[in-house]
Each structure stands twice: as structure tokens, then as C-alpha cells.
Short mmCIF file of C-alpha atoms and ligand atoms in Angstrom, two decimals:
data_model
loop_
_atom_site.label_atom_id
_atom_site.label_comp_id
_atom_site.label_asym_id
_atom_site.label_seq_id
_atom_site.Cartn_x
_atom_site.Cartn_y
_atom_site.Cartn_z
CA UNK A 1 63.85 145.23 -157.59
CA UNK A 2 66.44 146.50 -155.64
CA UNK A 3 68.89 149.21 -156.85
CA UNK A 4 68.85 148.71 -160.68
CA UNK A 5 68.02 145.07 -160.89
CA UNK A 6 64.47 143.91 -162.45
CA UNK A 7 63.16 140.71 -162.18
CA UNK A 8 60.43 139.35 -164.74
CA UNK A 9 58.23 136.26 -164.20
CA UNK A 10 57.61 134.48 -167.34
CA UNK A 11 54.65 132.00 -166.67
CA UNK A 12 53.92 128.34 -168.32
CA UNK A 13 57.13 129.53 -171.11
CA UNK A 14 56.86 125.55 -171.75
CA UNK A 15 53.07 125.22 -172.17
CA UNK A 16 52.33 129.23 -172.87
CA UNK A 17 55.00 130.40 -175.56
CA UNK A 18 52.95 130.86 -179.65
CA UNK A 19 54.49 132.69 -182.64
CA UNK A 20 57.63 133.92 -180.69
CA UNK A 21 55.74 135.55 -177.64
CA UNK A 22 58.89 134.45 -175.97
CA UNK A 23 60.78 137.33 -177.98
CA UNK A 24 58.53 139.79 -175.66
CA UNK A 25 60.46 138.79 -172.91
CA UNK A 26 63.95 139.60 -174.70
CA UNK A 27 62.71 142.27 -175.50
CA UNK A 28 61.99 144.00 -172.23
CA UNK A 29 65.13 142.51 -170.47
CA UNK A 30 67.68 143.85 -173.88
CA UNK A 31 66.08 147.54 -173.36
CA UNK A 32 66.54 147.39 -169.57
CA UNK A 33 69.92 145.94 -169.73
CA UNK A 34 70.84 148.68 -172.68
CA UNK A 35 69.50 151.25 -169.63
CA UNK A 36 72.02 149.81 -167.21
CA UNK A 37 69.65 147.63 -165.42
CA UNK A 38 70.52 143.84 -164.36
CA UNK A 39 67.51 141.78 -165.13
CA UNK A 40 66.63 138.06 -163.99
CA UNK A 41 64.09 136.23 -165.72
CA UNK A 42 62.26 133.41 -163.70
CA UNK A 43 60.52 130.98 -165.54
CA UNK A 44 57.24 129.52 -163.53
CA UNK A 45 55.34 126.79 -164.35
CA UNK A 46 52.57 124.47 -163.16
CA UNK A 47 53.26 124.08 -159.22
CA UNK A 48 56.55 126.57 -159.35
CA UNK A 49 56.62 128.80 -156.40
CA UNK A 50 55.91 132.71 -157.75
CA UNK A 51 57.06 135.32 -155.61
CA UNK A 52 54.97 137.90 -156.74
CA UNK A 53 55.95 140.37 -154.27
CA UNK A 54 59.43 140.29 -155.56
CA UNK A 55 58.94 140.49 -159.22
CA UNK A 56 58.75 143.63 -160.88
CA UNK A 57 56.97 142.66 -164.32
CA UNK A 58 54.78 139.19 -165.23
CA UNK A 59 54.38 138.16 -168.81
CA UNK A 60 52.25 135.16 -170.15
CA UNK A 61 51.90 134.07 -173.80
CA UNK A 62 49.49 132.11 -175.95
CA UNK A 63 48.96 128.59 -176.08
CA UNK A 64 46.55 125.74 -177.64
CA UNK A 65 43.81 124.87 -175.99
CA UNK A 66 45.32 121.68 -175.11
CA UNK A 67 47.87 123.39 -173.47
CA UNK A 68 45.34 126.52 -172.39
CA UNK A 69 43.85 123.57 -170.14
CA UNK A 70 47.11 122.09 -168.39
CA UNK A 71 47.95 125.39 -166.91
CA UNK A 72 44.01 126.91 -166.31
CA UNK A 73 43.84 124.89 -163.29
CA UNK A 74 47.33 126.20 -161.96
CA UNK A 75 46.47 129.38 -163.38
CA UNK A 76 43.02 129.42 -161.69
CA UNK A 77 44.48 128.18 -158.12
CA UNK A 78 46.89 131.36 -157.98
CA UNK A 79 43.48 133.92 -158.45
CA UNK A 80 44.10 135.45 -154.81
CA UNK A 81 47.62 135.94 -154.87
CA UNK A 82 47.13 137.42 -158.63
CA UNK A 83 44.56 139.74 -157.88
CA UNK A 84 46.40 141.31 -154.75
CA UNK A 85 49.19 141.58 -157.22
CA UNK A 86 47.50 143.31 -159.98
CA UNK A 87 45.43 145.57 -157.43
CA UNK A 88 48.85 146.80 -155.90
CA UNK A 89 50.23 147.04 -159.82
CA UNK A 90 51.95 144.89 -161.00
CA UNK A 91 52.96 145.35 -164.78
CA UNK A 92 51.40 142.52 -166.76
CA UNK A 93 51.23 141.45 -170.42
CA UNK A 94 49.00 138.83 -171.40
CA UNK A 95 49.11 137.73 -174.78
CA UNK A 96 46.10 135.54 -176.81
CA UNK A 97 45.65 132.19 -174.54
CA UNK A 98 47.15 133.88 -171.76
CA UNK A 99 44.59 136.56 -171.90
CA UNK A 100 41.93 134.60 -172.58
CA UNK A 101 42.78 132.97 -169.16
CA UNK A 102 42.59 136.43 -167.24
CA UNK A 103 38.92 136.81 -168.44
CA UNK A 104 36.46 134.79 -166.65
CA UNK A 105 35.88 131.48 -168.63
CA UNK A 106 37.40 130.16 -172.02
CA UNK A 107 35.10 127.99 -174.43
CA UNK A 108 37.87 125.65 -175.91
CA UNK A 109 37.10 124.31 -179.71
CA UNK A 110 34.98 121.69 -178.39
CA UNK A 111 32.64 122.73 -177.03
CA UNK A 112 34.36 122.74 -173.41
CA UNK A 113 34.66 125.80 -170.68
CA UNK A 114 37.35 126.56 -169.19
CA UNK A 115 37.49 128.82 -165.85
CA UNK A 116 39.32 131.77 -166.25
CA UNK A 117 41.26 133.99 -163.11
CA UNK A 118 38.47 136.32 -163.61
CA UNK A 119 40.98 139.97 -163.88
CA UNK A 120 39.42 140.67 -166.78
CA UNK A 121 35.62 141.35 -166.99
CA UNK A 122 35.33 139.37 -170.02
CA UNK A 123 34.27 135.94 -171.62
CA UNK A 124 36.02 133.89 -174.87
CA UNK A 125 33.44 131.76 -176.81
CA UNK A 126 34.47 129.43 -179.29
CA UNK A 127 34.33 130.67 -183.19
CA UNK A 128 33.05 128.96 -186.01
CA UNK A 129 36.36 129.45 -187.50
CA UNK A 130 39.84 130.96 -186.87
CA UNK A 131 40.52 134.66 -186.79
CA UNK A 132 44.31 134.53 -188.67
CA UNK A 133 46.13 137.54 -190.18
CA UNK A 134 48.07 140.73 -189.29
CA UNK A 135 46.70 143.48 -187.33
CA UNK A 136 47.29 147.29 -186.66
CA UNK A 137 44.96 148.88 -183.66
CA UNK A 138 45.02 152.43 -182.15
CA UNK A 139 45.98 151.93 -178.79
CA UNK A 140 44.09 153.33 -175.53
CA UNK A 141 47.49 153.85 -173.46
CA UNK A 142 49.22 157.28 -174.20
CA UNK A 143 52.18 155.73 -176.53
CA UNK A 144 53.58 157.28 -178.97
CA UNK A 145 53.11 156.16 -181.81
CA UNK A 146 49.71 155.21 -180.38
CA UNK A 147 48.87 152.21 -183.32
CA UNK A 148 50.17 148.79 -182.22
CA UNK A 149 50.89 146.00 -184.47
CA UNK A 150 50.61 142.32 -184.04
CA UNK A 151 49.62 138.82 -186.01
CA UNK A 152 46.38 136.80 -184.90
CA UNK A 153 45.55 133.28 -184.46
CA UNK A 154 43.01 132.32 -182.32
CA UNK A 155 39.93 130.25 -182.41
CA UNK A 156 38.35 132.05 -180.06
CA UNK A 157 35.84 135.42 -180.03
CA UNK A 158 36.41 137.62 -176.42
CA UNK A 159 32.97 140.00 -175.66
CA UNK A 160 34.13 142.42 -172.69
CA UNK A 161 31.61 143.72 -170.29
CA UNK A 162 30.13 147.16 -170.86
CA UNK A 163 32.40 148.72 -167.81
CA UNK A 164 36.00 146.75 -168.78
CA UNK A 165 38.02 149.03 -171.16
CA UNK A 166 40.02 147.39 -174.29
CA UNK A 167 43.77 147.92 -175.28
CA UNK A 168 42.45 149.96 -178.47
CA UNK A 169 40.67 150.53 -181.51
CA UNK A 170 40.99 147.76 -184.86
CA UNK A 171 42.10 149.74 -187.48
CA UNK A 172 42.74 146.32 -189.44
CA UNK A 173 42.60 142.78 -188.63
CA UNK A 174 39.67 140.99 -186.16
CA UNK A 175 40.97 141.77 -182.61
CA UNK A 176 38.88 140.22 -179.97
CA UNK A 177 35.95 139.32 -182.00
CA UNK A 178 35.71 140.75 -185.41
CA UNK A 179 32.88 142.81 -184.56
CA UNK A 180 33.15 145.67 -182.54
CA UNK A 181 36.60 146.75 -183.73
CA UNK A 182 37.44 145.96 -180.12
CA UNK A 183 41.03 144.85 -179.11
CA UNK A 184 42.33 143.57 -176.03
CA UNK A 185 41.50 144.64 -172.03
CA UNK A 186 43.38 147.01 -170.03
CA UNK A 187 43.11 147.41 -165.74
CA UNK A 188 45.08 148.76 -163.66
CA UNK A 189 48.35 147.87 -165.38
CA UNK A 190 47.26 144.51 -166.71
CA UNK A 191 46.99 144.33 -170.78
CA UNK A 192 45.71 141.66 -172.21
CA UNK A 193 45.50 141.31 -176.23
CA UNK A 194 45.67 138.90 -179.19
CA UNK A 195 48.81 140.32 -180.28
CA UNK A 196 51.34 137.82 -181.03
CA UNK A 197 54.94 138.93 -183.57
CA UNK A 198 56.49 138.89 -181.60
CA UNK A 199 54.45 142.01 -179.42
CA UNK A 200 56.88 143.74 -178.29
CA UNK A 201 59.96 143.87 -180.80
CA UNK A 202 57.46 145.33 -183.29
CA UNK A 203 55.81 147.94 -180.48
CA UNK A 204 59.19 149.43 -178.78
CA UNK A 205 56.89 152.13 -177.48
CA UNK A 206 54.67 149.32 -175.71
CA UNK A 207 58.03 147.56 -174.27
CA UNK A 208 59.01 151.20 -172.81
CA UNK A 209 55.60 151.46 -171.89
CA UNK A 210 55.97 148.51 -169.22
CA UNK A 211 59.39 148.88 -168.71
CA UNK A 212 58.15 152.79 -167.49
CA UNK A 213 55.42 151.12 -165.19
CA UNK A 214 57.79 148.35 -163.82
CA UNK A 215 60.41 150.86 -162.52
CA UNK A 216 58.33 153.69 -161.75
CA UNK A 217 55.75 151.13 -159.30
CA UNK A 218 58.51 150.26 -157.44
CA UNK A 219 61.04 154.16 -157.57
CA UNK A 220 58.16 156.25 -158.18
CA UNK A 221 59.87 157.36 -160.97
CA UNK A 222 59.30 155.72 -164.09
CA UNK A 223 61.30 158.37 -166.61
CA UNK A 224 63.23 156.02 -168.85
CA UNK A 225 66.69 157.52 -170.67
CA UNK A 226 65.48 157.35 -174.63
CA UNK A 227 67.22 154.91 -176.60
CA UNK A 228 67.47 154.59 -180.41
CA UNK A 229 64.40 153.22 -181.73
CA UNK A 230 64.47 154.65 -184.97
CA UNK A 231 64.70 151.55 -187.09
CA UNK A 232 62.21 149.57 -184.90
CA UNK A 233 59.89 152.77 -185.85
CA UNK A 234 60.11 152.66 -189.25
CA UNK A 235 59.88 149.16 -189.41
CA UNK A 236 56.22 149.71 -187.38
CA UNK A 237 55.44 152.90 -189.43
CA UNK A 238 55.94 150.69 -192.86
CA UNK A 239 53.67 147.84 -191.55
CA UNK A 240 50.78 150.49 -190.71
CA UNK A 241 50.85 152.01 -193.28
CA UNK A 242 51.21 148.93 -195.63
CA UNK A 243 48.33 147.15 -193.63
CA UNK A 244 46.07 149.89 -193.44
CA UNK A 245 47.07 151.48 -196.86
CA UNK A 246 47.88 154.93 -194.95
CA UNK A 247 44.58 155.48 -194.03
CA UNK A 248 42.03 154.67 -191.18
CA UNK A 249 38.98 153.19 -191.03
N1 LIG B 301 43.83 128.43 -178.13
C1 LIG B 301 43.38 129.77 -178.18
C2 LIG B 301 42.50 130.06 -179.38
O1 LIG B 301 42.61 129.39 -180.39
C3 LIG B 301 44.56 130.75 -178.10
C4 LIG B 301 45.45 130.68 -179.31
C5 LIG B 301 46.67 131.55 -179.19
O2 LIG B 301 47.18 131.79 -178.09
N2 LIG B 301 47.19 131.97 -180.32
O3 LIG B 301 41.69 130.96 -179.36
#
């Protein structure tokens, strides 16, 4: 970044882009540009150069497994220059395939493994059937609201090491395996989750959330001016509370 510009990397958007996790993207760059910042979004994929020390905030969706395994290899080859970049900060969303990629292998529907960039000190095996449905979590990050909530589809069941930390807390839905009420990973300022809806549109407090860590890792001042998010919050508050029927499990 330099002055008030931002520039996002948005990786495999040909191969990597489910259930609108595209709209994550436009999200971040409409409530930048509403703050007065210019934002460029470069699209990377397989073989693209992906200048990480110029880019201020790296976003990867979820994909098939068919397509999970044209970019792993890609994915897998850029491990050094990723891990520098997430060790120094970078801001990073991850979404379903995507995240499944960051832990360290991915057990496609057949059978298959594929190797992951390791981030993540996790594994995805293979379910006997698809998680599918909408989900509300308590989140781990200090937002405000603090529940997040998404729509599932994966095939896959994640299992994080004892030491990794998750995004949050399953209030409703199956989050990374439908049994520990366990939802996405979080290090440094990496978050991975199975959130698709798009994400961000339905979290504005997440988008801020990154938005906060893109400008402050680079100003060391990540205070955002407010903007009016008070239809985006009801809209969030109704799905809670419809999903989880006002209470908590
Ligand atoms: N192919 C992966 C799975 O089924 C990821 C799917 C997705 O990104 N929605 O688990």
C-alpha cells in the first residue's frame, strides 16, 4: 500500500470461486473505497507471478476437488514464500477448499490425498457424506457482533491439532467436522473456515475486521472511520436468531 491505496490478491478466482466467495472480495474493496481508499484487485492463478510483499490482503475461495487438485500443486510450490508472508502478517481469508489447502493434506472424495501448504496444523478426511446447510458460529476474534454466519458444502471433515486454535464455536450447522462444534483455524492473521454466502457481505464486522488488519500491518494504525452497517446487521441479527431460534446451544 502506499498512501491510501490497497491492493488484494485474489488467488485461482477461475478454479477457486463456490457459492459467490467472489462477493468477499467486493466486499472488502466497496468498504475501503467508501473509506476513501483506492483498491486494485490482482487476480493470480496457476503460474501468475504473486508479489506478496506488495499486497496488502490475500483471499482464496472454495473449489471442487477437481479443481482443489489443479491449483494444490501451484498452491503447494508457493509454501515458502506463503509462510514468510503469513509469519510477517499478512491478512488472509481462506474459505472451504481454499482452507482445506492451508492445512496439511486434503483426502479428495476418492479416496485420494492431496498435499496441503501446511499453515494450518490441521488435516481434511473425506466424509461419508456432504455436510450442506446454513451455519451461525461464535467467533474467537473480538468482533462485534461476535456470531458469524455462513452456508456449508463440503465433502470433507477438518480435525485440527490440539495446539491450532479455530475461528469459533458452532452454534448451528456442522463446521469443520460435525463433531466438536469446531469451526475454522485462525494464526497469526490467517482465517480459514467453511463459510461460504457470500462470507463477508453477511459478516460486515469480519470484512472490517481484515480491512482493520490490512491497514493497520502496514500504518500501524488500523482505526477504521465507522460506516453504516445497520441494515447488513439486522439482516445478520435476523439469520441468528432465525437459525438458532434466539437461543444457544
Ligand atoms: N471440495 C471440497 C469438499 O467438498 C471443498 C468444497 C467447497 O469449497 N465448498 O470438501
Amino acid at each position: 500500500m502506499t498512501g491510501r491505496r490497497l491492493l488484494f490478491a485474489h488467488l485461482y478466482p477461475g478454479h477457486m470461486n463456490l457459492y459467490g466467495d467472489r462477493g468477499n472480495v467486493l466486499a472488502l474493496r466497496r468498504r475501503a473505497e467508501w473509506r476513501g481508499y483506492v483498491v486494485d484487485v490482482l487476480d493470480v492463478n496457476p503460474a501468475d507471478p504473486l508479489p506478496l510483499g506488495s499486497i496488502d490482503l490475500l483471499f482464496i475461495g472454495g473449489g471442487e476437488d477437481r479443481h482443489q487438485e489443479l491449483v494444490a500443486e501451484d498452491f503447494v510450490g508457493r509454501r515458502q514464500e506463503l509462510v514468510a508472508a503469513f509469519q510477517d502478517g499478512l491478512p488472509t481469508l481462506a474459505i472451504c477448499g481454499g482452507y482445506q489447502l492451508l492445512g496439511h493434506r486434503y483426502q479428495v472424495a476418492d479416496g485420494r490425498w492431496l498435499p496441503g501448504v501446511g499453515w494450518f496444523d490441521l488435516e481434511t478426511r473425506n466424509g461419508s457424506d456432504r455436510a450442506v446447510g446454513n451455519v451461525v458460529i461464535e467467533s474467537r476474534l473480538d468482533l462485534s457482533p461476535n456470531t458469524l454466519v455462513g452456508f456449508e458444502n463440503h465433502g470433507g471433515r477438518t480435525f485440527l491439532a490440539s495446539g491450532q486454535e479455530a475461528l469459533g464455536r458452532v452454534l448451528t450447522g456442522q463446521g469443520n467436522n460435525g463433531q466438536d462444534h469446531m469451526e475454522g483455524a485462525v494464526r497469526e492473521r490467517v482465517v480459514g473456515t467453511y463459510l461460504h454466502g457470500s462470507l463477508l457481505p453477511k459478516n460486515p464486522q469480519l470484512a472490517d475486521w481484515f480491512l482493520a488488519q490490512a491497514v493497520g500491518a502496514r500504518t500501524g494504525n488500523g482505526e477504521l472511520p465507522p460506516l453504516d452497517t445497520e441494515l447488513e446487521l439486522r439482516a445478520h441479527v435476523l439469520m441468528v436468531e432465525r437459525l438458532t431460534g434466539g437461543g444457544r446451544r
